[in-house]
PDB file of C-alpha atoms and ligand atoms in Angstrom:
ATOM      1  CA  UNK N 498      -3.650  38.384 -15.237  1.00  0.00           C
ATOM      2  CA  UNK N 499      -2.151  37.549 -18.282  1.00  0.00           C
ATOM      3  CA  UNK N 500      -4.291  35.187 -20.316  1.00  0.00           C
ATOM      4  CA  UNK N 501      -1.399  33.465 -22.192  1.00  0.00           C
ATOM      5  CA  UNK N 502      -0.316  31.195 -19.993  1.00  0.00           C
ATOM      6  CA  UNK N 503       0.433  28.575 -22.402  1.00  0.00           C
ATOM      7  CA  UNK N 504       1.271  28.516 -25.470  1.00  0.00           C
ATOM      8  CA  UNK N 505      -0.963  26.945 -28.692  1.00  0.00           C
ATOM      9  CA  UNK N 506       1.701  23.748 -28.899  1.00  0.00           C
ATOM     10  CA  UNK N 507       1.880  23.199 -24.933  1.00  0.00           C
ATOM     11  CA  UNK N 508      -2.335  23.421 -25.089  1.00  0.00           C
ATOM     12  CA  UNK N 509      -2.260  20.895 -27.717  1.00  0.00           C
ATOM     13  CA  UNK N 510       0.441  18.492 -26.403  1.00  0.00           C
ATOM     14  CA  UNK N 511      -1.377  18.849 -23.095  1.00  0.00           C
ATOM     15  CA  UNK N 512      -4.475  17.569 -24.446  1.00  0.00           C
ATOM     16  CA  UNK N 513      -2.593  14.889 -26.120  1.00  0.00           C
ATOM     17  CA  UNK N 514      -0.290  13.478 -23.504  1.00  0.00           C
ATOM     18  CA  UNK N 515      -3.874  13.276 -21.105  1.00  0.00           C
ATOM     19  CA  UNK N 516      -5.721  11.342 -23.682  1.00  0.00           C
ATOM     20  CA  UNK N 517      -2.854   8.932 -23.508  1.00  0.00           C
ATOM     21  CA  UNK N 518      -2.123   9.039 -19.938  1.00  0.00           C
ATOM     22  CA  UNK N 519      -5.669   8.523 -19.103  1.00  0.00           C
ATOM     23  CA  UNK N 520      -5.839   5.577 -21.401  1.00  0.00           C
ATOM     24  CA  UNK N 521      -2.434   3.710 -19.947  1.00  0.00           C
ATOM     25  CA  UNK N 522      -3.406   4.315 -16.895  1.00  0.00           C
ATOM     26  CA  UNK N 523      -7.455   2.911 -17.014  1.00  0.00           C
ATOM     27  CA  UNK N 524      -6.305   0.435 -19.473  1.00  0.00           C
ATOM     28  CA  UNK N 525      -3.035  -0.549 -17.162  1.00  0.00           C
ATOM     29  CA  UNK N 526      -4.978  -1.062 -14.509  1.00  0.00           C
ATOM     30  CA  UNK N 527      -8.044  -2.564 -15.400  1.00  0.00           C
ATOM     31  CA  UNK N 528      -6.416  -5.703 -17.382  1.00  0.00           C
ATOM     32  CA  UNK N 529      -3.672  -6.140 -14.416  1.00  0.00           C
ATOM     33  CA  UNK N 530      -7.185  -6.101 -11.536  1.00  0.00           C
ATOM     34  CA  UNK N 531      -9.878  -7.037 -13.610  1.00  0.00           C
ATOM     35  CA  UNK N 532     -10.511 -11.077 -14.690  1.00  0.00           C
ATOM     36  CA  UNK N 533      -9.688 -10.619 -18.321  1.00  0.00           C
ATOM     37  CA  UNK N 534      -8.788 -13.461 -20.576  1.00  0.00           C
ATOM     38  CA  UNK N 535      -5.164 -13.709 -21.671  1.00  0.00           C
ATOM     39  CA  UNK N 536      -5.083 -12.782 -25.206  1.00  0.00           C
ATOM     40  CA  UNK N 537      -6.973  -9.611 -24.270  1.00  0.00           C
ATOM     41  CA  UNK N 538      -4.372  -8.728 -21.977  1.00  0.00           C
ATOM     42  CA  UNK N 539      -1.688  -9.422 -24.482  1.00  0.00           C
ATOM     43  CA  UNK N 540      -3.697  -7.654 -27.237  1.00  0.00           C
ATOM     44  CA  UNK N 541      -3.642  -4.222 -24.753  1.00  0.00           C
ATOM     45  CA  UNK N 542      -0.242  -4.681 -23.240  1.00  0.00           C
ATOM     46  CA  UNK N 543       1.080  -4.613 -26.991  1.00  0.00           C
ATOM     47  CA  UNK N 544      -0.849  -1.597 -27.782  1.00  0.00           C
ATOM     48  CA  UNK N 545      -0.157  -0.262 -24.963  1.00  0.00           C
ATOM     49  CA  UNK N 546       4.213  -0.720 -25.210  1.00  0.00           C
ATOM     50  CA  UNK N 547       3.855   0.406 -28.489  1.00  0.00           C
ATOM     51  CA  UNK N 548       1.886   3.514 -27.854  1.00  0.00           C
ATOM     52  CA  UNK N 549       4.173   4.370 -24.811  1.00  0.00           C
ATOM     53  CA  UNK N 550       7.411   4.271 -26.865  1.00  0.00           C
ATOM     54  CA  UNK N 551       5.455   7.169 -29.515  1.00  0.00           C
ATOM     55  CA  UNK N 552       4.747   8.795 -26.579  1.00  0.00           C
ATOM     56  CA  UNK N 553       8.276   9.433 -25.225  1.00  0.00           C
ATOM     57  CA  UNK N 554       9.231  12.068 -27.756  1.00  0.00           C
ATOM     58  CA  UNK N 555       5.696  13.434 -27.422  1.00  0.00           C
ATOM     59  CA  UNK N 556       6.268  13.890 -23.828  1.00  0.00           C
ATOM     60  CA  UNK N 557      10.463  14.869 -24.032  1.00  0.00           C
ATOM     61  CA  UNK N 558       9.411  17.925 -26.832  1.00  0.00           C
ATOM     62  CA  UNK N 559       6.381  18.193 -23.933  1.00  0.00           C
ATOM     63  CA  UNK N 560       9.237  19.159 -21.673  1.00  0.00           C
ATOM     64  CA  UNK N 561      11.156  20.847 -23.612  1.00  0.00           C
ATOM     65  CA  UNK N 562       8.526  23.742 -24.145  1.00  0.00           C
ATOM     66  CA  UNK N 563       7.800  23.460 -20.326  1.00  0.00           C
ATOM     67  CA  UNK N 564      11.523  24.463 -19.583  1.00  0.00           C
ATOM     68  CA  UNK N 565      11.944  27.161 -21.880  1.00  0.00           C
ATOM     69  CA  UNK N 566       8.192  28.542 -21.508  1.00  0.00           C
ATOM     70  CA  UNK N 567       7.836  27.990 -17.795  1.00  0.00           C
ATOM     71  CA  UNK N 568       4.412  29.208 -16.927  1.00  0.00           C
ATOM     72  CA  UNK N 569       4.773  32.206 -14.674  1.00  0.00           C
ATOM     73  CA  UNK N 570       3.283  31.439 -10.846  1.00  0.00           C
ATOM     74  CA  UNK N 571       2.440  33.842  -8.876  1.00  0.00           C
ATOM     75  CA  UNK N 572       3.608  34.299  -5.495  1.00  0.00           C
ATOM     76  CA  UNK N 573       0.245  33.134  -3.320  1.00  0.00           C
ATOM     77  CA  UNK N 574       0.426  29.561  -1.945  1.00  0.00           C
ATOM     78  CA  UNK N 575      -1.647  28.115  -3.638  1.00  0.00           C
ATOM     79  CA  UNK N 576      -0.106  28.908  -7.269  1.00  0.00           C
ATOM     80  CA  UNK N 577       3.511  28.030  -5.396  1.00  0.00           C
ATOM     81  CA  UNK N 578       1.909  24.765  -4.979  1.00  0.00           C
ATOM     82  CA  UNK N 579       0.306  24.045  -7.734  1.00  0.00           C
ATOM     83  CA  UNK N 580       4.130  25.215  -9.632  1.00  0.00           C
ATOM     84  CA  UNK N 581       5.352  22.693  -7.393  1.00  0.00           C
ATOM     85  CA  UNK N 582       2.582  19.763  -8.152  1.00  0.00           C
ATOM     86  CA  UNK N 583       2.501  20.509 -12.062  1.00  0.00           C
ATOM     87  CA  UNK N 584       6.794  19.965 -11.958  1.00  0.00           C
ATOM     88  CA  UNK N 585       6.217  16.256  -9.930  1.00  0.00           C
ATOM     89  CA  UNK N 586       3.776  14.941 -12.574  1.00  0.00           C
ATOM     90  CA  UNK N 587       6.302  15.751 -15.190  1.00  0.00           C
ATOM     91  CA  UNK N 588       8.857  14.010 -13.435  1.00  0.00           C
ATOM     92  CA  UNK N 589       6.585  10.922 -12.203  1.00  0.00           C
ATOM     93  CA  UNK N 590       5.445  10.423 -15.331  1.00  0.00           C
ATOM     94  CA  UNK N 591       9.312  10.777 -17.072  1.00  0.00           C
ATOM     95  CA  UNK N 592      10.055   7.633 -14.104  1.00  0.00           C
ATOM     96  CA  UNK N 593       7.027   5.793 -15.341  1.00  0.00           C
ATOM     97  CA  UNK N 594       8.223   5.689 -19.087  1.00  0.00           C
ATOM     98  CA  UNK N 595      11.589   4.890 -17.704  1.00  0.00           C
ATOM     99  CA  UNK N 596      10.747   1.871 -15.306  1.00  0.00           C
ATOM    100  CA  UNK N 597       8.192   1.175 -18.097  1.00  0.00           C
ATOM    101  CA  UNK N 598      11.018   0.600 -20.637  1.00  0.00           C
ATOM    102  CA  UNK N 599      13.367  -0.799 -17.797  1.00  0.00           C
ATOM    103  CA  UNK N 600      11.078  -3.675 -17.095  1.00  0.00           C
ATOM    104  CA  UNK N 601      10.481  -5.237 -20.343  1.00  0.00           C
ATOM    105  CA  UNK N 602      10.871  -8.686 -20.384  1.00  0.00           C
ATOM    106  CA  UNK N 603      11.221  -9.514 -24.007  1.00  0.00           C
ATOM    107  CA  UNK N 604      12.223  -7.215 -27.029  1.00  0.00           C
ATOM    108  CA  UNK N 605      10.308  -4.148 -27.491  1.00  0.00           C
ATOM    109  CA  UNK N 606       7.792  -4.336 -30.080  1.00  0.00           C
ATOM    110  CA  UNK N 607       6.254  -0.786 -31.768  1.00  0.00           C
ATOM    111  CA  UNK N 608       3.345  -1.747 -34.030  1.00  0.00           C
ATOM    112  CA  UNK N 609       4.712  -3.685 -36.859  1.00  0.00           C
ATOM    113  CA  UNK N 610       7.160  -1.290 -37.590  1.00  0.00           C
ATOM    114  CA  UNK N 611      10.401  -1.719 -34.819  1.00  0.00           C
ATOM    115  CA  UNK N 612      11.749  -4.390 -32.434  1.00  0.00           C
ATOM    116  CA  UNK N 613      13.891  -2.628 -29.650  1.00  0.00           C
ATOM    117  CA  UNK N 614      16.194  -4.821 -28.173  1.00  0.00           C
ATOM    118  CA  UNK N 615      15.293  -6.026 -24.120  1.00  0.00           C
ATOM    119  CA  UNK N 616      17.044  -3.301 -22.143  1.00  0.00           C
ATOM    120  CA  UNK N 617      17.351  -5.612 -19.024  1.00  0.00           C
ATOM    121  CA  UNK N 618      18.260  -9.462 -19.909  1.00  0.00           C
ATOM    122  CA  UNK N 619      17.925 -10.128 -15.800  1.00  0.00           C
ATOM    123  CA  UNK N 620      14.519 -11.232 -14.516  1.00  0.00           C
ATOM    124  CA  UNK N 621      15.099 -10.560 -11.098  1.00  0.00           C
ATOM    125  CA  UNK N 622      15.548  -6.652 -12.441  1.00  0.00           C
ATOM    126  CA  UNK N 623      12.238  -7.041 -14.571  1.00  0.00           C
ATOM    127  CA  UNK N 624      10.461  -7.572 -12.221  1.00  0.00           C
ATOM    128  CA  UNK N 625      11.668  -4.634  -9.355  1.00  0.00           C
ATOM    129  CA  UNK N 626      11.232  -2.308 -12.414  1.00  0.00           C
ATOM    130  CA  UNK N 627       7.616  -4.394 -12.691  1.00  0.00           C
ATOM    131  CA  UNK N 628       6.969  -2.991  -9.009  1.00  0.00           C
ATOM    132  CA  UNK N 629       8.514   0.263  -9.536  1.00  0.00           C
ATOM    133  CA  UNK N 630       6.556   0.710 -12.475  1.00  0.00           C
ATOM    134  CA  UNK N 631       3.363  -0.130 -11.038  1.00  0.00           C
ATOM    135  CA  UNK N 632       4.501   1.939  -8.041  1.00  0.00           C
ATOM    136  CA  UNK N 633       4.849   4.606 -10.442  1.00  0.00           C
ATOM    137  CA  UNK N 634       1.523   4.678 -11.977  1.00  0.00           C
ATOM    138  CA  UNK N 635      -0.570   4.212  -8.585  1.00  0.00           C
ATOM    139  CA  UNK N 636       1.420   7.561  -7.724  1.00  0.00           C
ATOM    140  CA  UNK N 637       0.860   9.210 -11.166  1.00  0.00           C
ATOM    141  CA  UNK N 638      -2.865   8.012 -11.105  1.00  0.00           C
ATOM    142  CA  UNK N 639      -3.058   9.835  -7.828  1.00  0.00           C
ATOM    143  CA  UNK N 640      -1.690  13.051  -8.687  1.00  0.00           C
ATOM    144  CA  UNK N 641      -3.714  13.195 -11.881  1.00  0.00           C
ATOM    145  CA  UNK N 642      -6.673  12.857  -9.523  1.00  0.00           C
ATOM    146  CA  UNK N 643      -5.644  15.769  -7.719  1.00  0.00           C
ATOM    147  CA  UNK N 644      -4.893  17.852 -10.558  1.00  0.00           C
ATOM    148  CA  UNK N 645      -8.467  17.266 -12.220  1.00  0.00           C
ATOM    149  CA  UNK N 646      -9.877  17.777  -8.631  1.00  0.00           C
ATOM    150  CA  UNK N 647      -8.164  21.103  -8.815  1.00  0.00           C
ATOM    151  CA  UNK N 648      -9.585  22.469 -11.817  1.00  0.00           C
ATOM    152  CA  UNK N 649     -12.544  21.452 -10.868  1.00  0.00           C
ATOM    153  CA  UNK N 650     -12.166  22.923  -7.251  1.00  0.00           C
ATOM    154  CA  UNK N 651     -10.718  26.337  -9.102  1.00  0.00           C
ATOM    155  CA  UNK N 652     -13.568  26.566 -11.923  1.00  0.00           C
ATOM    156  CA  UNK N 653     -16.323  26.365  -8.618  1.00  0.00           C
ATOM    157  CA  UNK N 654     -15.586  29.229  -7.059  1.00  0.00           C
ATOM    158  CA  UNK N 655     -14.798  30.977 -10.141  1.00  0.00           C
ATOM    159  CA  UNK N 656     -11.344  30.950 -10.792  1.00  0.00           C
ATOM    160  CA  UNK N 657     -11.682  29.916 -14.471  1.00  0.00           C
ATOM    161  CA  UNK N 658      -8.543  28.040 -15.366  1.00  0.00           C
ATOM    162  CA  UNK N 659      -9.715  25.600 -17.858  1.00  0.00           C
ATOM    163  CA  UNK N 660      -9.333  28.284 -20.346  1.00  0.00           C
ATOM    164  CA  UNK N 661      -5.720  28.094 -20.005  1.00  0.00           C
ATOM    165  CA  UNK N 662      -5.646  25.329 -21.666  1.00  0.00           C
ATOM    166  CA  UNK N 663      -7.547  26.067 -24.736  1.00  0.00           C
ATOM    167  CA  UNK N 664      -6.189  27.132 -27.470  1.00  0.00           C
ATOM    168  CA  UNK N 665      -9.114  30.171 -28.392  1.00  0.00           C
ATOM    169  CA  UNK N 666      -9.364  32.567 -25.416  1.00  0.00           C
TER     170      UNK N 666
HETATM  171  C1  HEM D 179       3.037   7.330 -19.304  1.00  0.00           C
HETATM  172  C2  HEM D 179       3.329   6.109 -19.705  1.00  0.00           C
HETATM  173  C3  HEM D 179       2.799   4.829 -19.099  1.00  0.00           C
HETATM  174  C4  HEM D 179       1.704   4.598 -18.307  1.00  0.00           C
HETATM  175  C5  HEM D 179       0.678   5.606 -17.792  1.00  0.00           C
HETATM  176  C6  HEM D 179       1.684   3.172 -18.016  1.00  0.00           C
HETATM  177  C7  HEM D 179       0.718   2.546 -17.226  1.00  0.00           C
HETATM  178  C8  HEM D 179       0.744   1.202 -16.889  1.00  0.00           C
HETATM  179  C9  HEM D 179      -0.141   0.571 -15.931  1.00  0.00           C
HETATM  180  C10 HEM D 179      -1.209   1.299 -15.120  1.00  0.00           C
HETATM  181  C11 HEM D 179       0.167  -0.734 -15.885  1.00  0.00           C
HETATM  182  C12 HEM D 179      -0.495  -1.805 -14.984  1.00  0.00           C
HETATM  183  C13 HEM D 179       0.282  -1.992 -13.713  1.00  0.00           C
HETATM  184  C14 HEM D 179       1.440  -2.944 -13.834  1.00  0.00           C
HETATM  185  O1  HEM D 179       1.220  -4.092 -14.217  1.00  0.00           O
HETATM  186  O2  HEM D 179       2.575  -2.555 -13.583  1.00  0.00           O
HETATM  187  C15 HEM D 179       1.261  -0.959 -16.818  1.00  0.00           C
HETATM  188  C16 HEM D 179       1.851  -2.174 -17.079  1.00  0.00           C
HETATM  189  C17 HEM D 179       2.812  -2.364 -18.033  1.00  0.00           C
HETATM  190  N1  HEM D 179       3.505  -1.389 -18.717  1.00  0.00           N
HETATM  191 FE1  HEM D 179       3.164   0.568 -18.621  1.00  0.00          FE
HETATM  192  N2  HEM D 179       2.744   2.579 -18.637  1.00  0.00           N
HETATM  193  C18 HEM D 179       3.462   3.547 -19.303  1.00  0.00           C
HETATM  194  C19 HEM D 179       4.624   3.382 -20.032  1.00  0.00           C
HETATM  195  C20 HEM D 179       5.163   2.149 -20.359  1.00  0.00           C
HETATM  196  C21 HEM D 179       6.329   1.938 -21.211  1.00  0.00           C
HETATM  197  C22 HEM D 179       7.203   3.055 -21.820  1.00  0.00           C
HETATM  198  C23 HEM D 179       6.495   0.601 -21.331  1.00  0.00           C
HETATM  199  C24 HEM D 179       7.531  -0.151 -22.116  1.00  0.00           C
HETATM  200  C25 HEM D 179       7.965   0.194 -23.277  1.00  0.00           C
HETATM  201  C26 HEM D 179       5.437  -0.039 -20.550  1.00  0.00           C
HETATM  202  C27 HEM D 179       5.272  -1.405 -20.424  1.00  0.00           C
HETATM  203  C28 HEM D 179       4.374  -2.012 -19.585  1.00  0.00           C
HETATM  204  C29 HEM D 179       4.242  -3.451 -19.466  1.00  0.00           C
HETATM  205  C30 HEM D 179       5.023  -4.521 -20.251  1.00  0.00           C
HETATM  206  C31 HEM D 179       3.271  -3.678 -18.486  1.00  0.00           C
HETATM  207  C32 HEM D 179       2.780  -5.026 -17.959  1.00  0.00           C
HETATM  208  C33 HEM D 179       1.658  -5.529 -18.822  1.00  0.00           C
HETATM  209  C34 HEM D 179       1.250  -6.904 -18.391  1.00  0.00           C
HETATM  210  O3  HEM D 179       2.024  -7.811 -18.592  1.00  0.00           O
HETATM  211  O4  HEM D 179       0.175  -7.008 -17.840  1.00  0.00           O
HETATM  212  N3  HEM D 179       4.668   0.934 -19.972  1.00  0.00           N
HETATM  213  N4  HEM D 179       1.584   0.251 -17.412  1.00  0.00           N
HETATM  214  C1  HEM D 180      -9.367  15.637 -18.245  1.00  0.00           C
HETATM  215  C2  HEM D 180      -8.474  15.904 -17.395  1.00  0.00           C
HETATM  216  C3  HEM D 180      -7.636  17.158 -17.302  1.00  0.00           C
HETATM  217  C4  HEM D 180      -8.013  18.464 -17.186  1.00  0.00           C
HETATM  218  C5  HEM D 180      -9.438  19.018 -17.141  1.00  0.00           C
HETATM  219  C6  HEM D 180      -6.797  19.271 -17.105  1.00  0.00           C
HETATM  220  C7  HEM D 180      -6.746  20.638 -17.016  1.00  0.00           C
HETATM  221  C8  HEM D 180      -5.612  21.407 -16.870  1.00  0.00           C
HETATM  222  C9  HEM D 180      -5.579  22.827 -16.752  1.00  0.00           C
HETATM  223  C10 HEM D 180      -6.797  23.739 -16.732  1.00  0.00           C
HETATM  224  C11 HEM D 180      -4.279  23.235 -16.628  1.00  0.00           C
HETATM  225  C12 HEM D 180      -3.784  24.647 -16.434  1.00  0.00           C
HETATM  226  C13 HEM D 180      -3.542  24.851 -14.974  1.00  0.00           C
HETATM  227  C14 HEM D 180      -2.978  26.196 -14.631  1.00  0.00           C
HETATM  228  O1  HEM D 180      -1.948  26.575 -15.208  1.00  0.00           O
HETATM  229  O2  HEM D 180      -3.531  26.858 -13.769  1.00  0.00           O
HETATM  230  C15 HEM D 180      -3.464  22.028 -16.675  1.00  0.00           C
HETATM  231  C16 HEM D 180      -2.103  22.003 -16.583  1.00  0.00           C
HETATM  232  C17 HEM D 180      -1.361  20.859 -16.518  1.00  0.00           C
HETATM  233  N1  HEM D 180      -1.832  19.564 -16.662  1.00  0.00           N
HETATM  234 FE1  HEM D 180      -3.755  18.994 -16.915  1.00  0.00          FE
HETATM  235  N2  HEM D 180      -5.717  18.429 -17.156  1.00  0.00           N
HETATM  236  C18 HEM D 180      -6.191  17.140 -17.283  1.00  0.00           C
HETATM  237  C19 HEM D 180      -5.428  16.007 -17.370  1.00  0.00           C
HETATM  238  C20 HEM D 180      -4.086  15.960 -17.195  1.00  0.00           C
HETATM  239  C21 HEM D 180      -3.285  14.743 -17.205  1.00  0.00           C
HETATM  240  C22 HEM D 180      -3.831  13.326 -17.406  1.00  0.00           C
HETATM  241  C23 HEM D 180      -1.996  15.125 -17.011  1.00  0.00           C
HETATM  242  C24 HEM D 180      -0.766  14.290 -16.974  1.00  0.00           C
HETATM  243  C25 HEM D 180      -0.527  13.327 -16.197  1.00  0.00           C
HETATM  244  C26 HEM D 180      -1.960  16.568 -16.859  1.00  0.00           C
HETATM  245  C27 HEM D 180      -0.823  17.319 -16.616  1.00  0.00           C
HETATM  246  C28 HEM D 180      -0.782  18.685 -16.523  1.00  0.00           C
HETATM  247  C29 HEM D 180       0.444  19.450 -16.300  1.00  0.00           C
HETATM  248  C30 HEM D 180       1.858  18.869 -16.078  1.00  0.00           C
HETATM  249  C31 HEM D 180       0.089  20.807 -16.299  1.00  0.00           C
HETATM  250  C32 HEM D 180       1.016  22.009 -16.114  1.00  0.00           C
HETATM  251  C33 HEM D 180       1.183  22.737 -17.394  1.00  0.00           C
HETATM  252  C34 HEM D 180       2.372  22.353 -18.200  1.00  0.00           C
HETATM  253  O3  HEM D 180       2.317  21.363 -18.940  1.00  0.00           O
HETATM  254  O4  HEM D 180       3.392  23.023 -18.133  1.00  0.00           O
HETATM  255  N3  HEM D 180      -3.248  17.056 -16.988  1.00  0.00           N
HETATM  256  N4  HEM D 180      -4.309  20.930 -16.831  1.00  0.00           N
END
């Protein structure tokens, strides 16, 4: 099998965009379940909008080397499948930044540096983008479960596909 799979950039903006991921998601989660005091939550869910917005282009040039490197999969099943998986995280996680964005209920804030302007003045909107978006990430959060449940699955029996994704092979 061929072992270039990927190339250098999709390794690194792989790495990358799960770092982040990872982080919204834990982070998302734990101030929205866990008894945290106010200004902590504000503190993350700043951080957290203003990462996101970085992220987009991250994750649109992300998909732009997906489309015009697609990873060849072989014809078995279980590489069908996986094909099939790998193609709905890209698009759960496009409707995440996109309900994410959708539901803001005040200006957009990035760092210090930019104030986008509220996409949605409507509340009633916010908040069904609110529940889509949390919708969303319970769906992404699952999926990424599966995926890291599949390399490890795959790396058991000794189908070593972690080294896909690095970039020395
Ligand atoms: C891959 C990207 C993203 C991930 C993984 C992610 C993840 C999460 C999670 C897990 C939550 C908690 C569940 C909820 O309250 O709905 C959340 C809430 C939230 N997200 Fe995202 N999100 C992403 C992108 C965005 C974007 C692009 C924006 C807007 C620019 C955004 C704005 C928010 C806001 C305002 C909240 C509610 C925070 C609060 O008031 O507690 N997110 N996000
Ligand atoms: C620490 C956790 C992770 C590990 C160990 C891991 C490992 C891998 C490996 C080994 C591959 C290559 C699979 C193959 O082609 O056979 C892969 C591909 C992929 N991973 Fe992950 N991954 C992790 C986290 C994530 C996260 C958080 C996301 C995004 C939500 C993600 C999205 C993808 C996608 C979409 C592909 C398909 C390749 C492409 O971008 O075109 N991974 N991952």
């Amino acid at each position: 099998m061929a072992s270039k799979i990927y190339s250098p950039a999709q390794v690194l903006l792989h790495w990358l965009s799960a770092a982040f991921i990872l982080w919204a998601l834990v982070m998302g989660f734990s101030v929205m379940l866990l008894d945290v005091t106010p200004g902590f939550k504000a503190t993350i869910a700043g951080l957290n909008v203003s990462l996101s917005i970085l992220f987009i282009p991250v994750f649109a040039l992300r998909t732009w080397l997906r489309l015009g490197h697609v990873r060849r999969y072989g014809h078995r099943p279980g590489e069908q499948v996986a094909g099939v998986i790998h193609n709905v995280i890209y698009a759960v996680t496009a409707l995440v930044l996109l309900t994410g964005v959708l539901m803001m209920d005040r200006p957009i804030q990035v760092f210090d540096w930019l104030t986008l302007p509220q996409p949605i003045l409507d509340p009633e909107w916010d908040h069904r983008f609110h529940t889509l978006h949390a919708g969303c990430n319970v769906l992404l959060g699952l999926l990424v479960a599966l995926h890291v449940l599949a390399v490890v699955k795959h790396e058991a029996v000794g189908k070593p596909v972690l080294r896909r994704m690095l970039v020395t092979r």
